[in-house]
């Protein structure tokens, strides 16, 4: 076993054979990828696992059996390694762990039903990786959170949703243009998780009001693509409290360098017929 675990890429080049020896391979990973194990070894193994998952049908899932080991991979391998630890190697391990999770989702090996089952374990550490130094980690984290939100939809508890949006809002100020756009798309998914009925949305009213105000600041961003992305977010969010949003727009429109987006948003609110008459 010790020979196999030395960080050679021979495992990757074995191709379909990995799928034939899957039980042993997963058990080796489970043992050697615990947070207490040697960090450089874990990093190299996670890099291999990430490569395998990117070509899962030709490698790790060549026999169609990988699905049976998903719970072990997610709960015993990925989740523990997504937890924050100090140091560059630990940060690199989190990046490869996020990459593995993204590969699982992108390859559709995790169905929406399975995503719902593992969301409680994975969402908190994935949201935490939105703060990582690595741009790629932040970008993948945004995309993963968006998929979790889309898959679990209106089944999220308010407390959980209210812990997610502030982290996404921070990413609208990200140094990466790509991450900012991904964060905006994820905020659209966040708004879709809130039921448009008085009892449900009243729990979120203070948070939604805060979001409206912050998003209106970004609606005047120097970058046109960001403005358009934020406009799309506000259009989705306008369904919940259209009168409140209209008042917030009217309060800041005169401060915007480009008020056209405010006008578009007001027109959208009027056109959708969701604003209270006489307001």
mmCIF file of C-alpha atoms in Angstrom:
data_model
loop_
_atom_site.group_PDB
_atom_site.id
_atom_site.type_symbol
_atom_site.label_atom_id
_atom_site.label_comp_id
_atom_site.label_asym_id
_atom_site.label_seq_id
_atom_site.Cartn_x
_atom_site.Cartn_y
_atom_site.Cartn_z
ATOM 1 C CA UNK A 1 0.000 0.000 0.000
ATOM 2 C CA UNK A 2 2.818 2.400 0.829
ATOM 3 C CA UNK A 3 4.191 2.011 -2.688
ATOM 4 C CA UNK A 4 0.838 2.858 -4.243
ATOM 5 C CA UNK A 5 0.436 5.898 -2.069
ATOM 6 C CA UNK A 6 3.683 7.522 -3.115
ATOM 7 C CA UNK A 7 2.704 10.499 -5.279
ATOM 8 C CA UNK A 8 3.345 9.157 -8.740
ATOM 9 C CA UNK A 9 0.759 9.838 -11.447
ATOM 10 C CA UNK A 10 0.781 6.130 -12.391
ATOM 11 C CA UNK A 11 -2.682 5.825 -10.845
ATOM 12 C CA UNK A 12 -4.054 8.347 -13.313
ATOM 13 C CA UNK A 13 -2.610 6.565 -16.308
ATOM 14 C CA UNK A 14 -4.066 3.212 -15.268
ATOM 15 C CA UNK A 15 -7.335 4.546 -16.667
ATOM 16 C CA UNK A 16 -10.251 2.078 -16.535
ATOM 17 C CA UNK A 17 -8.346 -0.237 -14.173
ATOM 18 C CA UNK A 18 -9.058 2.228 -11.346
ATOM 19 C CA UNK A 19 -12.763 1.503 -11.738
ATOM 20 C CA UNK A 20 -12.092 -2.227 -11.393
ATOM 21 C CA UNK A 21 -10.252 -1.771 -8.092
ATOM 22 C CA UNK A 22 -12.492 0.972 -6.776
ATOM 23 C CA UNK A 23 -13.181 -0.380 -3.307
ATOM 24 C CA UNK A 24 -9.520 -0.637 -2.413
ATOM 25 C CA UNK A 25 -8.697 2.685 -4.028
ATOM 26 C CA UNK A 26 -11.426 4.564 -2.118
ATOM 27 C CA UNK A 27 -10.368 2.984 1.159
ATOM 28 C CA UNK A 28 -6.786 4.079 0.530
ATOM 29 C CA UNK A 29 -7.982 7.616 -0.166
ATOM 30 C CA UNK A 30 -10.156 7.632 2.947
ATOM 31 C CA UNK A 31 -7.209 6.561 5.085
ATOM 32 C CA UNK A 32 -4.582 8.820 3.561
ATOM 33 C CA UNK A 33 -6.678 11.976 3.084
ATOM 34 C CA UNK A 34 -7.574 12.518 6.711
ATOM 35 C CA UNK A 35 -6.638 16.025 7.965
ATOM 36 C CA UNK A 36 -4.158 14.489 10.426
ATOM 37 C CA UNK A 37 -2.098 12.948 7.626
ATOM 38 C CA UNK A 38 0.941 14.470 5.908
ATOM 39 C CA UNK A 39 -0.197 17.660 4.062
ATOM 40 C CA UNK A 40 2.099 17.344 0.998
ATOM 41 C CA UNK A 41 0.953 13.748 0.464
ATOM 42 C CA UNK A 42 -2.702 14.800 0.786
ATOM 43 C CA UNK A 43 -2.195 17.591 -1.736
ATOM 44 C CA UNK A 44 -0.688 15.238 -4.307
ATOM 45 C CA UNK A 45 -3.401 12.642 -3.778
ATOM 46 C CA UNK A 46 -6.132 15.246 -4.109
ATOM 47 C CA UNK A 47 -4.545 16.445 -7.337
ATOM 48 C CA UNK A 48 -4.712 12.877 -8.666
ATOM 49 C CA UNK A 49 -8.311 12.481 -7.512
ATOM 50 C CA UNK A 50 -9.269 15.736 -9.188
ATOM 51 C CA UNK A 51 -7.738 14.537 -12.465
ATOM 52 C CA UNK A 52 -9.569 11.227 -12.210
ATOM 53 C CA UNK A 53 -12.907 12.877 -11.547
ATOM 54 C CA UNK A 54 -12.507 15.122 -14.566
ATOM 55 C CA UNK A 55 -12.453 11.971 -16.718
ATOM 56 C CA UNK A 56 -14.595 9.846 -14.437
ATOM 57 C CA UNK A 57 -16.207 7.675 -17.125
ATOM 58 C CA UNK A 58 -12.796 6.640 -18.457
ATOM 59 C CA UNK A 59 -11.189 6.152 -15.031
ATOM 60 C CA UNK A 60 -12.757 6.069 -11.594
ATOM 61 C CA UNK A 61 -16.276 5.303 -12.848
ATOM 62 C CA UNK A 62 -15.291 3.029 -15.741
ATOM 63 C CA UNK A 63 -17.406 0.210 -14.279
ATOM 64 C CA UNK A 64 -20.285 2.452 -13.265
ATOM 65 C CA UNK A 65 -19.729 1.660 -9.588
ATOM 66 C CA UNK A 66 -18.454 4.987 -8.257
ATOM 67 C CA UNK A 67 -21.951 6.029 -7.210
ATOM 68 C CA UNK A 68 -21.785 3.434 -4.392
ATOM 69 C CA UNK A 69 -18.854 5.285 -2.852
ATOM 70 C CA UNK A 70 -20.170 8.825 -3.124
ATOM 71 C CA UNK A 71 -21.072 9.096 0.552
ATOM 72 C CA UNK A 72 -17.574 8.060 1.635
ATOM 73 C CA UNK A 73 -15.946 10.440 -0.845
ATOM 74 C CA UNK A 74 -18.112 13.375 0.221
ATOM 75 C CA UNK A 75 -18.465 12.907 3.978
ATOM 76 C CA UNK A 76 -15.192 11.188 4.850
ATOM 77 C CA UNK A 77 -12.822 12.675 2.274
ATOM 78 C CA UNK A 78 -14.016 15.997 0.853
ATOM 79 C CA UNK A 79 -15.876 17.539 3.803
ATOM 80 C CA UNK A 80 -13.020 17.198 6.358
ATOM 81 C CA UNK A 81 -10.507 18.668 3.914
ATOM 82 C CA UNK A 82 -12.686 21.690 3.128
ATOM 83 C CA UNK A 83 -12.354 22.851 6.729
ATOM 84 C CA UNK A 84 -10.017 25.793 7.213
ATOM 85 C CA UNK A 85 -6.463 25.163 8.385
ATOM 86 C CA UNK A 86 -3.547 27.571 8.390
ATOM 87 C CA UNK A 87 -0.799 27.420 5.786
ATOM 88 C CA UNK A 88 -0.289 27.467 2.030
ATOM 89 C CA UNK A 89 -0.407 23.715 1.631
ATOM 90 C CA UNK A 90 -3.698 23.573 3.553
ATOM 91 C CA UNK A 91 -5.087 26.283 1.257
ATOM 92 C CA UNK A 92 -3.963 24.315 -1.801
ATOM 93 C CA UNK A 93 -5.642 21.195 -0.400
ATOM 94 C CA UNK A 94 -8.911 23.125 -0.008
ATOM 95 C CA UNK A 95 -8.595 24.265 -3.610
ATOM 96 C CA UNK A 96 -8.186 20.704 -4.882
ATOM 97 C CA UNK A 97 -11.032 19.513 -2.623
ATOM 98 C CA UNK A 98 -13.300 22.197 -4.102
ATOM 99 C CA UNK A 99 -12.111 21.174 -7.561
ATOM 100 C CA UNK A 100 -13.051 17.556 -6.826
ATOM 101 C CA UNK A 101 -16.504 18.595 -5.646
ATOM 102 C CA UNK A 102 -17.010 20.738 -8.742
ATOM 103 C CA UNK A 103 -15.946 17.817 -10.953
ATOM 104 C CA UNK A 104 -18.487 15.568 -9.210
ATOM 105 C CA UNK A 105 -21.259 18.091 -9.823
ATOM 106 C CA UNK A 106 -20.186 19.042 -13.345
ATOM 107 C CA UNK A 107 -20.014 15.386 -14.413
ATOM 108 C CA UNK A 108 -23.579 14.953 -13.067
ATOM 109 C CA UNK A 109 -22.510 12.119 -10.787
ATOM 110 C CA UNK A 110 -24.341 14.010 -8.042
ATOM 111 C CA UNK A 111 -28.046 14.176 -8.841
ATOM 112 C CA UNK A 112 -30.200 17.019 -7.443
ATOM 113 C CA UNK A 113 -31.587 14.560 -4.886
ATOM 114 C CA UNK A 114 -28.071 13.594 -3.787
ATOM 115 C CA UNK A 115 -27.003 17.241 -3.651
ATOM 116 C CA UNK A 116 -29.892 17.872 -1.271
ATOM 117 C CA UNK A 117 -28.684 15.025 0.963
ATOM 118 C CA UNK A 118 -25.105 16.320 1.217
ATOM 119 C CA UNK A 119 -25.867 20.062 1.238
ATOM 120 C CA UNK A 120 -25.957 20.270 5.030
ATOM 121 C CA UNK A 121 -22.465 18.787 5.273
ATOM 122 C CA UNK A 122 -20.899 20.694 2.381
ATOM 123 C CA UNK A 123 -22.584 24.099 2.182
ATOM 124 C CA UNK A 124 -20.922 25.717 5.266
ATOM 125 C CA UNK A 125 -17.326 24.830 4.318
ATOM 126 C CA UNK A 126 -17.921 25.683 0.645
ATOM 127 C CA UNK A 127 -19.339 29.090 1.604
ATOM 128 C CA UNK A 128 -16.242 29.609 3.770
ATOM 129 C CA UNK A 129 -13.998 29.009 0.736
ATOM 130 C CA UNK A 130 -15.510 32.114 -0.895
ATOM 131 C CA UNK A 131 -12.856 33.949 1.156
ATOM 132 C CA UNK A 132 -9.901 31.960 -0.189
ATOM 133 C CA UNK A 133 -6.930 33.743 -1.756
ATOM 134 C CA UNK A 134 -7.192 31.555 -4.851
ATOM 135 C CA UNK A 135 -9.395 33.136 -7.524
ATOM 136 C CA UNK A 136 -10.196 29.704 -8.954
ATOM 137 C CA UNK A 137 -11.349 28.456 -5.556
ATOM 138 C CA UNK A 138 -13.651 31.459 -5.099
ATOM 139 C CA UNK A 139 -15.034 31.020 -8.602
ATOM 140 C CA UNK A 140 -15.751 27.302 -8.180
ATOM 141 C CA UNK A 141 -17.246 27.976 -4.742
ATOM 142 C CA UNK A 142 -19.669 30.520 -6.249
ATOM 143 C CA UNK A 143 -20.754 28.017 -8.873
ATOM 144 C CA UNK A 144 -21.162 25.197 -6.342
ATOM 145 C CA UNK A 145 -23.223 27.372 -3.993
ATOM 146 C CA UNK A 146 -25.427 28.357 -6.944
ATOM 147 C CA UNK A 147 -26.055 24.701 -7.791
ATOM 148 C CA UNK A 148 -26.842 23.886 -4.153
ATOM 149 C CA UNK A 149 -29.328 26.759 -4.054
ATOM 150 C CA UNK A 150 -30.932 25.705 -7.328
ATOM 151 C CA UNK A 151 -31.147 22.058 -6.264
ATOM 152 C CA UNK A 152 -32.480 22.629 -2.758
ATOM 153 C CA UNK A 153 -34.588 25.653 -3.681
ATOM 154 C CA UNK A 154 -37.286 26.713 -1.273
ATOM 155 C CA UNK A 155 -36.454 23.933 1.190
ATOM 156 C CA UNK A 156 -33.747 26.059 2.818
ATOM 157 C CA UNK A 157 -34.394 27.376 6.311
ATOM 158 C CA UNK A 158 -34.294 31.209 6.624
ATOM 159 C CA UNK A 159 -31.355 31.144 9.061
ATOM 160 C CA UNK A 160 -29.270 29.174 6.590
ATOM 161 C CA UNK A 161 -30.111 31.446 3.660
ATOM 162 C CA UNK A 162 -29.355 34.543 5.707
ATOM 163 C CA UNK A 163 -25.842 33.247 6.378
ATOM 164 C CA UNK A 164 -25.147 32.781 2.672
ATOM 165 C CA UNK A 165 -26.046 36.073 1.005
ATOM 166 C CA UNK A 166 -23.542 38.313 2.920
ATOM 167 C CA UNK A 167 -20.677 36.159 1.645
ATOM 168 C CA UNK A 168 -21.959 36.419 -1.914
ATOM 169 C CA UNK A 169 -22.394 40.164 -1.547
ATOM 170 C CA UNK A 170 -18.723 40.486 -0.572
ATOM 171 C CA UNK A 171 -17.744 38.791 -3.820
ATOM 172 C CA UNK A 172 -19.373 41.590 -5.822
ATOM 173 C CA UNK A 173 -16.293 43.563 -4.722
ATOM 174 C CA UNK A 174 -13.937 40.741 -5.694
ATOM 175 C CA UNK A 175 -10.682 41.518 -7.486
ATOM 176 C CA UNK A 176 -11.716 39.059 -10.201
ATOM 177 C CA UNK A 177 -14.282 40.162 -12.757
ATOM 178 C CA UNK A 178 -15.222 36.518 -13.353
ATOM 179 C CA UNK A 179 -15.890 35.913 -9.662
ATOM 180 C CA UNK A 180 -18.037 39.055 -9.464
ATOM 181 C CA UNK A 181 -20.218 37.839 -12.323
ATOM 182 C CA UNK A 182 -20.487 34.374 -10.769
ATOM 183 C CA UNK A 183 -21.503 35.911 -7.438
ATOM 184 C CA UNK A 184 -24.246 37.925 -9.152
ATOM 185 C CA UNK A 185 -25.638 34.794 -10.804
ATOM 186 C CA UNK A 186 -25.588 33.012 -7.452
ATOM 187 C CA UNK A 187 -27.540 35.846 -5.844
ATOM 188 C CA UNK A 188 -30.253 35.274 -8.456
ATOM 189 C CA UNK A 189 -30.409 31.676 -7.237
ATOM 190 C CA UNK A 190 -30.578 32.958 -3.648
ATOM 191 C CA UNK A 191 -33.615 35.134 -4.350
ATOM 192 C CA UNK A 192 -35.361 32.204 -6.041
ATOM 193 C CA UNK A 193 -35.159 30.238 -2.775
ATOM 194 C CA UNK A 194 -37.588 32.628 -1.044
ATOM 195 C CA UNK A 195 -41.272 31.900 -1.382
ATOM 196 C CA UNK A 196 -43.301 34.886 -2.516
ATOM 197 C CA UNK A 197 -45.892 34.720 0.222
ATOM 198 C CA UNK A 198 -46.330 37.151 3.096
ATOM 199 C CA UNK A 199 -45.426 34.771 5.921
ATOM 200 C CA UNK A 200 -42.301 33.436 4.233
ATOM 201 C CA UNK A 201 -40.824 36.646 2.898
ATOM 202 C CA UNK A 202 -41.568 38.674 6.056
ATOM 203 C CA UNK A 203 -38.836 36.676 7.789
ATOM 204 C CA UNK A 204 -36.380 38.008 5.197
ATOM 205 C CA UNK A 205 -37.668 41.583 4.902
ATOM 206 C CA UNK A 206 -34.817 43.306 6.757
ATOM 207 C CA UNK A 207 -32.225 41.260 4.859
ATOM 208 C CA UNK A 208 -33.910 41.908 1.527
ATOM 209 C CA UNK A 209 -34.054 45.635 2.205
ATOM 210 C CA UNK A 210 -30.335 45.620 2.996
ATOM 211 C CA UNK A 211 -29.643 43.617 -0.170
ATOM 212 C CA UNK A 212 -31.630 46.047 -2.304
ATOM 213 C CA UNK A 213 -29.562 48.978 -1.032
ATOM 214 C CA UNK A 214 -26.231 47.239 -1.515
ATOM 215 C CA UNK A 215 -27.140 45.958 -4.968
ATOM 216 C CA UNK A 216 -28.242 49.425 -6.069
ATOM 217 C CA UNK A 217 -24.721 50.636 -5.279
ATOM 218 C CA UNK A 218 -23.311 47.972 -7.595
ATOM 219 C CA UNK A 219 -25.880 48.885 -10.225
ATOM 220 C CA UNK A 220 -23.757 52.002 -10.796
ATOM 221 C CA UNK A 221 -20.547 49.978 -11.216
ATOM 222 C CA UNK A 222 -18.022 51.327 -13.770
ATOM 223 C CA UNK A 223 -18.192 48.004 -15.625
ATOM 224 C CA UNK A 224 -21.211 47.598 -17.897
ATOM 225 C CA UNK A 225 -21.207 43.806 -17.586
ATOM 226 C CA UNK A 226 -21.419 44.040 -13.801
ATOM 227 C CA UNK A 227 -24.226 46.571 -14.096
ATOM 228 C CA UNK A 228 -26.188 44.227 -16.322
ATOM 229 C CA UNK A 229 -25.539 41.282 -14.001
ATOM 230 C CA UNK A 230 -26.709 43.245 -10.957
ATOM 231 C CA UNK A 231 -29.750 44.478 -12.899
ATOM 232 C CA UNK A 232 -30.690 40.837 -13.477
ATOM 233 C CA UNK A 233 -30.308 40.124 -9.750
ATOM 234 C CA UNK A 234 -32.531 43.066 -8.812
ATOM 235 C CA UNK A 235 -35.152 42.068 -11.379
ATOM 236 C CA UNK A 236 -35.369 38.652 -9.752
ATOM 237 C CA UNK A 237 -35.435 40.178 -6.263
ATOM 238 C CA UNK A 238 -38.054 42.774 -7.197
ATOM 239 C CA UNK A 239 -40.760 40.112 -7.106
ATOM 240 C CA UNK A 240 -40.606 39.988 -3.313
ATOM 241 C CA UNK A 241 -40.985 43.656 -2.290
ATOM 242 C CA UNK A 242 -41.520 45.732 -5.456
ATOM 243 C CA UNK A 243 -42.801 48.837 -3.640
ATOM 244 C CA UNK A 244 -39.846 48.798 -1.269
ATOM 245 C CA UNK A 245 -37.372 48.410 -4.109
ATOM 246 C CA UNK A 246 -39.030 51.185 -6.137
ATOM 247 C CA UNK A 247 -38.673 53.579 -3.195
ATOM 248 C CA UNK A 248 -35.005 52.614 -2.772
ATOM 249 C CA UNK A 249 -34.403 53.240 -6.487
ATOM 250 C CA UNK A 250 -36.086 56.632 -6.382
ATOM 251 C CA UNK A 251 -33.969 57.580 -3.358
ATOM 252 C CA UNK A 252 -30.636 56.926 -5.089
ATOM 253 C CA UNK A 253 -31.286 57.308 -8.797
ATOM 254 C CA UNK A 254 -30.106 60.918 -8.844
ATOM 255 C CA UNK A 255 -26.730 59.814 -7.437
ATOM 256 C CA UNK A 256 -26.017 57.337 -10.216
ATOM 257 C CA UNK A 257 -23.643 58.293 -12.985
ATOM 258 C CA UNK A 258 -25.705 56.148 -15.346
ATOM 259 C CA UNK A 259 -29.355 56.291 -14.204
ATOM 260 C CA UNK A 260 -30.535 54.269 -17.202
ATOM 261 C CA UNK A 261 -30.321 51.022 -15.255
ATOM 262 C CA UNK A 262 -32.477 52.465 -12.482
ATOM 263 C CA UNK A 263 -35.009 53.473 -15.122
ATOM 264 C CA UNK A 264 -34.941 49.969 -16.619
ATOM 265 C CA UNK A 265 -35.538 48.473 -13.207
ATOM 266 C CA UNK A 266 -38.463 50.771 -12.460
ATOM 267 C CA UNK A 267 -39.943 49.952 -15.857
ATOM 268 C CA UNK A 268 -39.536 46.248 -15.118
ATOM 269 C CA UNK A 269 -41.355 46.607 -11.811
ATOM 270 C CA UNK A 270 -44.209 48.446 -13.509
ATOM 271 C CA UNK A 271 -44.337 46.049 -16.464
ATOM 272 C CA UNK A 272 -44.544 42.942 -14.286
ATOM 273 C CA UNK A 273 -47.553 44.462 -12.560
ATOM 274 C CA UNK A 274 -46.272 43.542 -9.127
ATOM 275 C CA UNK A 275 -46.127 47.051 -7.714
ATOM 276 C CA UNK A 276 -49.044 48.087 -5.560
ATOM 277 C CA UNK A 277 -51.328 50.515 -7.346
ATOM 278 C CA UNK A 278 -51.175 54.074 -6.099
ATOM 279 C CA UNK A 279 -47.728 53.661 -4.564
#
